[in-house]
Amino acid sequence: MLRKIAVRANIIYVFGLVIIFAGAIWMRVNLPPMPFSDRDTWGYLQPALSQLATGSLDPTHRGFLYPAVLGTILKIWPNFVAISVVQHGAGLIAGVFLVVAWQRMRIFLPLGRVVQPCYFLAGWLMLTVYLFSYASILYEHTIRPEAFFPLITILCILLATEVSRRILIKSSRTISYAILVVLLTVLSFANYYLKPAWGLALLVAMAPIMAIPGQVVTRKLLPLCVGFLIVLALFIVPERSFHRTVNGNSSFLARTAFCASGEIIYGVLKQDSSLPASDPLQTAAQQLLPYFEAAMQPPHRSLPFGFSRLNPDTLMYGGAMDKLRKMCHENTEELIAACFTYYWRAWFHDPLAMLRKIVLQIVYFYCPWKSVIYAQGQDFHLTARLQESLSNLQMIHNESSYSWPPYQKYKQQLQAWVDQMPNRSIPSFIVALSTLLNPLYTPIVLLSAGLALWTLLSKTSRFSGLQPSARWCLYLLSYNFAMTFTIAVVHIVAVDRYHFSQTIFSILSQSFAAIFLICAVSHLRGHSSVNAK
């Protein structure tokens, strides 16, 4: 009887998943066939177009991986519709692997009559939130690397799950460990080269490797070496080759860190301005201060959360960075050194202010009333996005790229769809669900993380059954923290693509944390009942 109930429950669960996928496909099919472009698109698209149109590479300040993917797609299928088809396909496949990962990590939770139905419901909810996310669909339909980020991320989590499962059941198959370690290493680095904001989350993804028991050489060191050699061949060497003729990408981290710490660096410059006129620091301060002070004068862009005087983007694009580049004689190495020198001097000048900046950026992500975990947008405003896409394409600087026929066709398609494209929107219940889950995220994170730590540190036997789920709960929650911390250190979190791109592991970690709390209550109640008897 129980087996029949379990079979029926599984059938209902799978049927529900099919309906969710069908709805998600329908949402994507009803968008215009060609992808959108934004202000960053030219940096990704121009290298691909120049290679296809002229046969010579024209790199930009962006990384090489996503432009290489675009070039491959357009070479195989020379139509810009291919980009949106492939990217939406990647998003849907990410949903498939999300379900697979969810099922595979069920092993970390204790058995119980309450757990399974809750686990099924959480699986439906998790998949619905991800596949119908306003941000997820929009990123898939825009020429941006965020389209592939969820797929590689969930593959990393799935591989980490498989490693951890084998550790839990004490598997002795060395070859399976080795293969998983190689794949996890390669994909973790691939995600970093696709989206550098992944940052410290790379270490989180690879953390289960350190827990692999026995045979250190064959299960850890050798596979890691193989993985790093593949990373060297696939990512590091091509990246260096790609940017041999342009140095913007190599200085991007330094420039970003400089501008994001601009409010504190302003204090450093004010201090330097009082030095003797013969001091080079005084000369540099006198040249840079007018640009900083101009950035503080209205009108200026709205200030991001945690900033009281200036917007980092104003420094990056408003003249200060151009002036610093000229002071460094247009030499990239000198520019990087100058940016990092001021960044570290800001730490010495006012470490509390630098810490405050980082903490406030993390607070922004976890603040319940900010609602930045899941996008709550509804209308896609397709006509406006198509018009904006046409405007953004004018930023493609290499004129020879314009002559490539598929690119001309892409522009014509955008123009043709501007006047005939009806608006599309996310279902209201999805928006309501995101609105509900946003403020619940942080309380669930804090409760589950606190309980998980208590479970792991407790010496009583009644918590032993919860320890695998406690470890896994903390592991999943650490993805959001690691990526948010990375962004907070060098940039600002209050940028939509930085927090909404985390949707897939935000909903995964929140769902698992909620189930962990339910399991803990059920486990403790059951333990109390046994003791009472």
Coordinates of C-alpha atoms in Angstrom, one line a residue, residues 22-444:
A22 CA 5.6 23.5 -20.6
G23 CA 4.6 26.9 -19.1
A24 CA 8.2 28.1 -19.1
I25 CA 8.7 27.1 -22.7
W26 CA 5.5 28.9 -23.7
M27 CA 6.7 32.1 -21.9
R28 CA 9.9 32.0 -23.9
V29 CA 8.3 31.1 -27.3
N30 CA 6.1 34.2 -27.1
L31 CA 9.1 36.6 -26.9
P32 CA 10.4 38.1 -30.2
P33 CA 12.8 35.7 -31.9
M34 CA 15.9 37.9 -31.9
P35 CA 17.8 38.7 -28.8
F36 CA 17.9 42.1 -27.0
S37 CA 21.1 44.2 -26.6
D38 CA 22.1 46.5 -23.8
R39 CA 24.9 49.0 -23.2
D40 CA 27.4 46.2 -22.5
T41 CA 26.5 44.1 -25.6
W42 CA 29.1 45.7 -27.9
G43 CA 31.9 44.6 -25.6
Y44 CA 30.8 40.9 -26.0
L45 CA 29.5 41.0 -29.6
Q46 CA 32.2 43.1 -31.4
P47 CA 35.0 40.4 -31.0
A48 CA 32.7 37.8 -32.5
L49 CA 31.5 40.0 -35.3
S50 CA 34.9 41.1 -36.3
Q51 CA 36.2 37.6 -36.5
L52 CA 33.2 36.5 -38.6
A53 CA 33.1 39.6 -40.8
T54 CA 36.8 40.2 -41.5
G55 CA 38.6 37.1 -40.2
S56 CA 40.6 39.2 -37.8
L57 CA 40.0 39.4 -34.0
D58 CA 39.0 42.8 -32.6
P59 CA 39.0 42.2 -28.8
T60 CA 37.5 44.6 -26.3
H61 CA 37.8 45.0 -22.5
R62 CA 35.5 42.1 -21.9
G63 CA 36.6 38.5 -21.1
F64 CA 37.1 36.1 -24.0
L65 CA 34.8 33.2 -23.1
Y66 CA 31.3 34.6 -23.8
P67 CA 32.5 36.3 -27.1
A68 CA 34.0 33.0 -28.1
V69 CA 30.6 31.3 -27.4
L70 CA 28.8 33.9 -29.5
G71 CA 31.2 33.5 -32.3
T72 CA 30.8 29.7 -32.3
I73 CA 27.0 30.0 -32.3
L74 CA 26.9 32.5 -35.1
K75 CA 29.5 30.5 -37.1
I76 CA 27.4 27.3 -36.9
W77 CA 24.0 29.2 -37.4
P78 CA 24.6 32.6 -38.9
N79 CA 21.4 34.2 -37.6
F80 CA 21.1 36.2 -34.4
V81 CA 17.9 34.2 -33.6
A82 CA 20.3 31.4 -32.8
I83 CA 21.7 33.3 -29.8
S84 CA 18.3 33.6 -28.2
V85 CA 17.4 30.0 -29.0
V86 CA 20.6 28.6 -27.5
Q87 CA 20.5 30.9 -24.5
H88 CA 16.9 30.0 -23.7
G89 CA 17.8 26.4 -24.2
A90 CA 20.6 26.8 -21.7
G91 CA 18.2 28.3 -19.2
L92 CA 15.7 25.4 -19.6
I93 CA 18.5 22.8 -19.4
A94 CA 19.6 24.5 -16.2
G95 CA 16.1 23.9 -14.9
V96 CA 16.4 20.2 -15.7
F97 CA 19.7 20.0 -13.8
L98 CA 18.2 22.0 -11.0
V99 CA 15.6 19.2 -10.6
V100 CA 18.2 16.5 -10.8
A101 CA 20.4 18.2 -8.2
W102 CA 17.4 18.6 -5.9
Q103 CA 16.6 14.9 -6.1
R104 CA 20.3 13.9 -5.6
M105 CA 20.7 16.0 -2.5
R106 CA 17.7 14.3 -0.9
I107 CA 20.1 11.8 0.6
F108 CA 21.4 14.4 3.1
L109 CA 18.0 14.8 4.8
P110 CA 16.7 12.4 7.4
L111 CA 13.7 10.1 6.5
G112 CA 10.3 11.1 7.6
R113 CA 6.6 11.1 6.6
V114 CA 6.5 14.9 6.6
V115 CA 9.7 15.4 4.7
Q116 CA 8.9 13.8 1.3
P117 CA 5.7 15.8 0.5
C118 CA 7.4 19.0 1.6
Y119 CA 10.4 18.1 -0.6
F120 CA 8.1 17.6 -3.6
L121 CA 6.3 20.9 -3.0
A122 CA 9.6 22.7 -2.5
G123 CA 10.8 21.2 -5.8
W124 CA 7.8 22.6 -7.7
L125 CA 8.2 26.0 -6.0
M126 CA 11.9 26.2 -6.7
L127 CA 11.6 25.3 -10.4
T128 CA 8.7 27.7 -10.9
V129 CA 10.5 30.6 -9.3
Y130 CA 13.6 30.0 -11.4
L131 CA 12.1 29.3 -14.8
F132 CA 9.5 32.0 -14.5
S133 CA 11.9 34.6 -13.0
Y134 CA 11.6 37.9 -14.8
A135 CA 15.4 38.4 -14.5
S136 CA 16.2 34.8 -15.7
I137 CA 14.0 35.1 -18.8
L138 CA 15.4 38.6 -19.6
Y139 CA 19.0 37.6 -19.2
E140 CA 18.4 34.6 -21.5
H141 CA 17.0 36.9 -24.1
T142 CA 19.8 39.5 -23.9
I143 CA 23.3 39.2 -25.4
R144 CA 25.0 38.9 -22.0
P145 CA 27.0 36.1 -20.2
E146 CA 24.3 35.9 -17.5
A147 CA 22.4 33.7 -19.9
F148 CA 24.8 30.8 -19.4
F149 CA 25.7 31.5 -15.8
P150 CA 22.8 29.5 -14.2
L151 CA 23.6 26.4 -16.2
I152 CA 27.3 26.2 -15.3
T153 CA 26.5 27.1 -11.7
I154 CA 23.9 24.3 -11.3
L155 CA 26.3 21.9 -12.9
C156 CA 28.9 22.8 -10.3
I157 CA 26.4 22.3 -7.5
L158 CA 25.3 18.9 -9.0
L159 CA 28.9 17.7 -9.3
A160 CA 29.6 18.9 -5.7
T161 CA 26.5 17.0 -4.7
E162 CA 27.8 13.8 -6.3
V163 CA 31.2 14.2 -4.6
S164 CA 29.4 14.7 -1.2
R165 CA 27.1 11.8 -1.8
R166 CA 30.0 9.5 -2.3
I167 CA 31.7 10.8 0.9
L168 CA 28.5 10.2 2.8
I169 CA 28.0 6.6 1.7
K170 CA 31.8 6.0 2.0
S171 CA 32.2 5.0 -1.7
S172 CA 35.6 3.4 -2.5
R173 CA 35.5 4.0 -6.2
T174 CA 38.6 6.1 -6.9
I175 CA 37.8 6.6 -10.6
S176 CA 34.4 8.2 -9.9
Y177 CA 36.0 10.6 -7.5
A178 CA 38.8 11.5 -10.0
I179 CA 36.3 12.2 -12.8
L180 CA 34.1 14.3 -10.6
V181 CA 37.1 16.4 -9.3
V182 CA 38.3 17.1 -12.8
L183 CA 34.9 18.2 -14.1
L184 CA 34.2 20.3 -11.0
T185 CA 37.5 22.0 -11.3
V186 CA 37.0 22.8 -15.0
L187 CA 33.4 24.1 -14.6
S188 CA 34.2 26.1 -11.5
F189 CA 36.9 28.0 -13.4
A190 CA 34.7 28.2 -16.5
N191 CA 32.1 30.0 -14.4
Y192 CA 34.7 32.5 -13.2
Y193 CA 35.9 33.3 -16.7
L194 CA 32.3 33.6 -17.8
K195 CA 31.4 35.9 -14.9
P196 CA 34.2 37.1 -12.7
A197 CA 31.8 38.1 -10.0
W198 CA 31.6 34.3 -9.2
G199 CA 34.9 35.0 -7.4
L200 CA 35.1 33.3 -4.0
A201 CA 32.2 31.1 -4.9
L202 CA 34.7 29.2 -7.0
L203 CA 36.3 28.0 -3.8
V204 CA 32.9 27.1 -2.3
A205 CA 32.1 25.0 -5.3
M206 CA 35.4 23.1 -5.0
A207 CA 35.2 22.8 -1.2
P208 CA 33.8 19.2 -1.2
I209 CA 37.0 18.0 -2.9
M210 CA 38.9 18.7 0.3
A211 CA 36.7 16.3 2.2
I212 CA 37.3 13.3 0.0
P213 CA 38.7 10.5 2.2
G214 CA 41.7 8.3 1.6
Q215 CA 44.2 8.1 -1.4
V216 CA 45.1 11.8 -1.5
V217 CA 47.2 11.4 -4.6
T218 CA 44.8 9.5 -6.9
R219 CA 41.5 11.0 -5.6
K220 CA 42.6 14.7 -5.1
L221 CA 46.0 15.8 -6.2
L222 CA 46.2 14.0 -9.6
P223 CA 42.7 14.9 -10.7
L224 CA 43.2 18.5 -9.5
C225 CA 46.4 18.7 -11.6
V226 CA 44.6 17.3 -14.6
G227 CA 41.8 19.8 -14.0
F228 CA 44.2 22.7 -13.8
L229 CA 46.0 21.7 -17.0
I230 CA 42.6 21.7 -18.8
V231 CA 41.8 25.1 -17.3
L232 CA 45.2 26.4 -18.5
A233 CA 44.5 25.1 -22.0
L234 CA 40.9 26.2 -22.2
F235 CA 40.8 29.4 -20.3
I236 CA 44.0 30.9 -19.1
V237 CA 46.1 30.8 -22.3
P238 CA 43.2 31.8 -24.6
E239 CA 42.4 34.7 -22.3
R240 CA 46.0 36.0 -22.4
S241 CA 46.1 35.6 -26.2
F242 CA 42.7 37.3 -26.6
H243 CA 43.9 40.4 -24.7
R244 CA 47.4 40.6 -26.2
T245 CA 46.3 43.6 -28.2
V246 CA 44.0 45.3 -25.7
N247 CA 44.6 45.8 -22.0
G248 CA 41.3 47.0 -20.8
N249 CA 40.3 43.6 -19.3
S250 CA 43.5 43.2 -17.4
S251 CA 42.9 46.5 -15.6
F252 CA 39.2 46.2 -15.1
L253 CA 39.5 44.7 -11.5
A254 CA 41.9 47.5 -10.5
R255 CA 39.8 50.3 -12.0
T256 CA 36.6 48.9 -10.4
A257 CA 38.2 48.6 -7.0
F258 CA 39.5 52.2 -7.3
C259 CA 36.1 53.7 -8.3
A260 CA 34.1 51.6 -5.8
S261 CA 36.3 52.9 -3.0
G262 CA 36.2 56.4 -4.3
E263 CA 34.6 58.0 -1.2
I264 CA 37.5 56.8 1.0
I265 CA 40.1 57.5 -1.7
Y266 CA 38.8 61.1 -1.7
G267 CA 40.0 61.4 1.9
V268 CA 43.4 60.0 0.8
L269 CA 43.6 62.6 -1.9
K270 CA 42.7 65.4 0.5
Q271 CA 45.4 64.3 2.8
D272 CA 47.9 64.1 -0.1
S273 CA 47.0 67.7 -1.2
S274 CA 48.5 69.1 2.0
L275 CA 51.9 67.6 1.3
P276 CA 54.8 69.7 0.0
A277 CA 54.5 70.8 -3.6
S278 CA 57.6 68.8 -4.5
D279 CA 56.0 65.5 -3.4
P280 CA 54.6 63.4 -6.4
L281 CA 51.6 62.4 -4.3
Q282 CA 50.6 66.1 -3.9
T283 CA 50.9 66.6 -7.6
A284 CA 48.7 63.6 -8.3
A285 CA 46.2 64.7 -5.8
Q286 CA 45.9 68.2 -7.3
Q287 CA 45.2 66.6 -10.7
L288 CA 42.6 64.1 -9.5
L289 CA 40.7 66.1 -6.8
P290 CA 38.8 68.3 -9.3
Y291 CA 37.3 65.2 -10.9
F292 CA 36.3 63.7 -7.5
E293 CA 34.8 67.0 -6.4
A294 CA 32.9 67.4 -9.7
A295 CA 31.5 63.9 -9.2
M296 CA 30.0 65.0 -5.9
Q297 CA 28.2 68.0 -7.4
P298 CA 24.7 67.7 -8.6
P299 CA 23.3 66.7 -11.0
H300 CA 24.8 63.2 -10.7
R301 CA 23.4 59.7 -11.0
S302 CA 21.5 58.4 -8.0
L303 CA 23.7 57.2 -5.3
P304 CA 23.9 53.4 -4.7
F305 CA 23.0 51.9 -1.4
G306 CA 25.8 52.6 1.2
F307 CA 27.2 55.6 -0.7
S308 CA 26.7 59.2 0.6
R309 CA 28.7 61.4 -1.7
L310 CA 29.5 60.0 -5.1
N311 CA 28.5 57.2 -7.5
P312 CA 31.4 54.9 -8.5
D313 CA 30.2 54.9 -12.1
T314 CA 30.7 58.7 -12.2
L315 CA 34.4 58.2 -11.4
M316 CA 34.7 55.3 -13.9
Y317 CA 33.0 57.1 -16.8
G318 CA 33.0 60.8 -15.8
G319 CA 36.6 61.8 -16.3
A320 CA 38.5 60.7 -13.2
M321 CA 39.6 57.4 -14.7
D322 CA 40.5 59.0 -18.0
K323 CA 42.7 61.5 -16.1
L324 CA 44.4 58.7 -14.1
R325 CA 45.1 56.8 -17.3
K326 CA 46.7 59.9 -18.8
M327 CA 48.8 60.4 -15.7
C328 CA 50.0 56.8 -16.1
H329 CA 51.0 57.6 -19.8
E330 CA 48.3 55.2 -21.1
N331 CA 50.4 52.3 -19.7
T332 CA 48.1 49.6 -18.4
E333 CA 50.7 48.2 -15.9
E334 CA 51.1 51.6 -14.4
L335 CA 47.4 52.2 -14.3
I336 CA 46.8 48.9 -12.4
A337 CA 49.6 49.7 -10.0
A338 CA 48.2 53.2 -9.4
C339 CA 44.6 51.9 -8.8
F340 CA 45.7 49.2 -6.4
T341 CA 48.0 51.6 -4.6
Y342 CA 45.2 54.0 -3.9
Y343 CA 42.9 51.1 -3.0
W344 CA 45.3 49.8 -0.3
R345 CA 46.1 53.3 0.9
A346 CA 42.4 53.7 1.5
W347 CA 42.5 50.7 3.8
F348 CA 45.3 52.2 5.8
H349 CA 43.7 55.7 5.7
D350 CA 40.3 54.6 7.1
P351 CA 40.0 50.8 7.5
L352 CA 36.6 51.2 9.3
A353 CA 35.2 53.1 6.4
M354 CA 36.3 50.4 4.0
L355 CA 34.9 47.7 6.2
R356 CA 31.7 49.7 6.5
K357 CA 31.5 49.9 2.7
I358 CA 31.8 46.1 2.4
V359 CA 29.4 45.4 5.2
L360 CA 26.7 47.7 3.8
Q361 CA 27.0 46.1 0.4
I362 CA 26.4 42.7 2.0
V363 CA 23.5 44.1 4.1
Y364 CA 22.0 45.4 0.9
F365 CA 21.7 41.8 -0.4
Y366 CA 20.4 40.3 2.8
C367 CA 18.2 43.2 3.8
P368 CA 14.6 41.7 3.8
W369 CA 12.8 44.9 2.7
K370 CA 15.2 45.6 -0.2
S371 CA 13.7 42.7 -2.2
V372 CA 16.8 42.0 -4.3
I373 CA 16.9 38.2 -4.1
Y374 CA 14.1 37.5 -6.7
A375 CA 13.1 40.0 -9.4
Q376 CA 9.6 41.3 -9.0
G377 CA 9.2 42.8 -12.5
Q378 CA 6.2 41.8 -14.6
D379 CA 5.9 43.6 -17.9
F380 CA 8.8 43.1 -20.4
H381 CA 8.0 46.4 -22.2
L382 CA 9.0 44.7 -25.5
T383 CA 8.6 47.7 -27.8
A384 CA 10.9 49.8 -25.6
R385 CA 13.4 47.0 -25.3
L386 CA 13.6 46.6 -29.1
Q387 CA 14.1 50.3 -29.6
E388 CA 16.7 50.4 -26.9
S389 CA 18.5 47.4 -28.6
L390 CA 18.7 49.3 -31.9
S391 CA 20.2 52.3 -30.1
N392 CA 22.7 50.1 -28.2
L393 CA 24.0 48.5 -31.5
Q394 CA 25.4 51.9 -32.5
M395 CA 28.1 51.3 -29.9
I396 CA 29.7 48.6 -32.1
H397 CA 32.8 50.5 -33.1
N398 CA 34.3 48.3 -35.8
E399 CA 32.6 49.6 -39.0
S400 CA 33.6 46.5 -40.9
S401 CA 31.4 44.5 -38.6
Y402 CA 28.3 46.3 -40.0
S403 CA 28.8 44.7 -43.4
W404 CA 28.3 41.2 -42.2
P405 CA 24.9 40.2 -43.7
P406 CA 23.5 38.4 -40.6
Y407 CA 24.2 41.5 -38.5
Q408 CA 22.3 43.7 -41.1
K409 CA 19.4 41.2 -41.0
Y410 CA 19.4 41.3 -37.2
K411 CA 19.0 45.1 -37.2
Q412 CA 16.2 44.8 -39.8
Q413 CA 14.4 42.2 -37.7
L414 CA 14.6 44.5 -34.6
Q415 CA 13.2 47.4 -36.6
A416 CA 10.4 45.2 -38.1
W417 CA 9.3 43.9 -34.7
V418 CA 9.3 47.3 -33.0
D419 CA 5.8 48.2 -34.3
Q420 CA 4.2 44.8 -34.3
M421 CA 5.3 43.2 -31.0
P422 CA 2.6 43.0 -28.4
N423 CA 3.6 43.3 -24.8
R424 CA 4.3 40.2 -22.7
S425 CA 4.3 39.8 -19.0
I426 CA 5.1 37.4 -16.1
P427 CA 2.0 35.8 -14.6
S428 CA 0.8 37.7 -11.6
F429 CA 1.0 34.7 -9.3
I430 CA 4.8 34.4 -10.0
V431 CA 5.3 38.1 -9.1
A432 CA 3.3 37.5 -5.9
L433 CA 5.4 34.5 -5.1
S434 CA 8.6 36.4 -5.6
T435 CA 7.2 39.2 -3.5
L436 CA 6.5 36.7 -0.7
L437 CA 9.8 34.9 -0.9
N438 CA 12.0 38.0 -0.9
P439 CA 11.4 39.1 2.7
L440 CA 11.4 35.4 3.9
Y441 CA 14.9 34.7 2.4
T442 CA 17.0 36.3 5.2
P443 CA 15.0 35.0 8.2
I444 CA 15.2 31.5 6.7

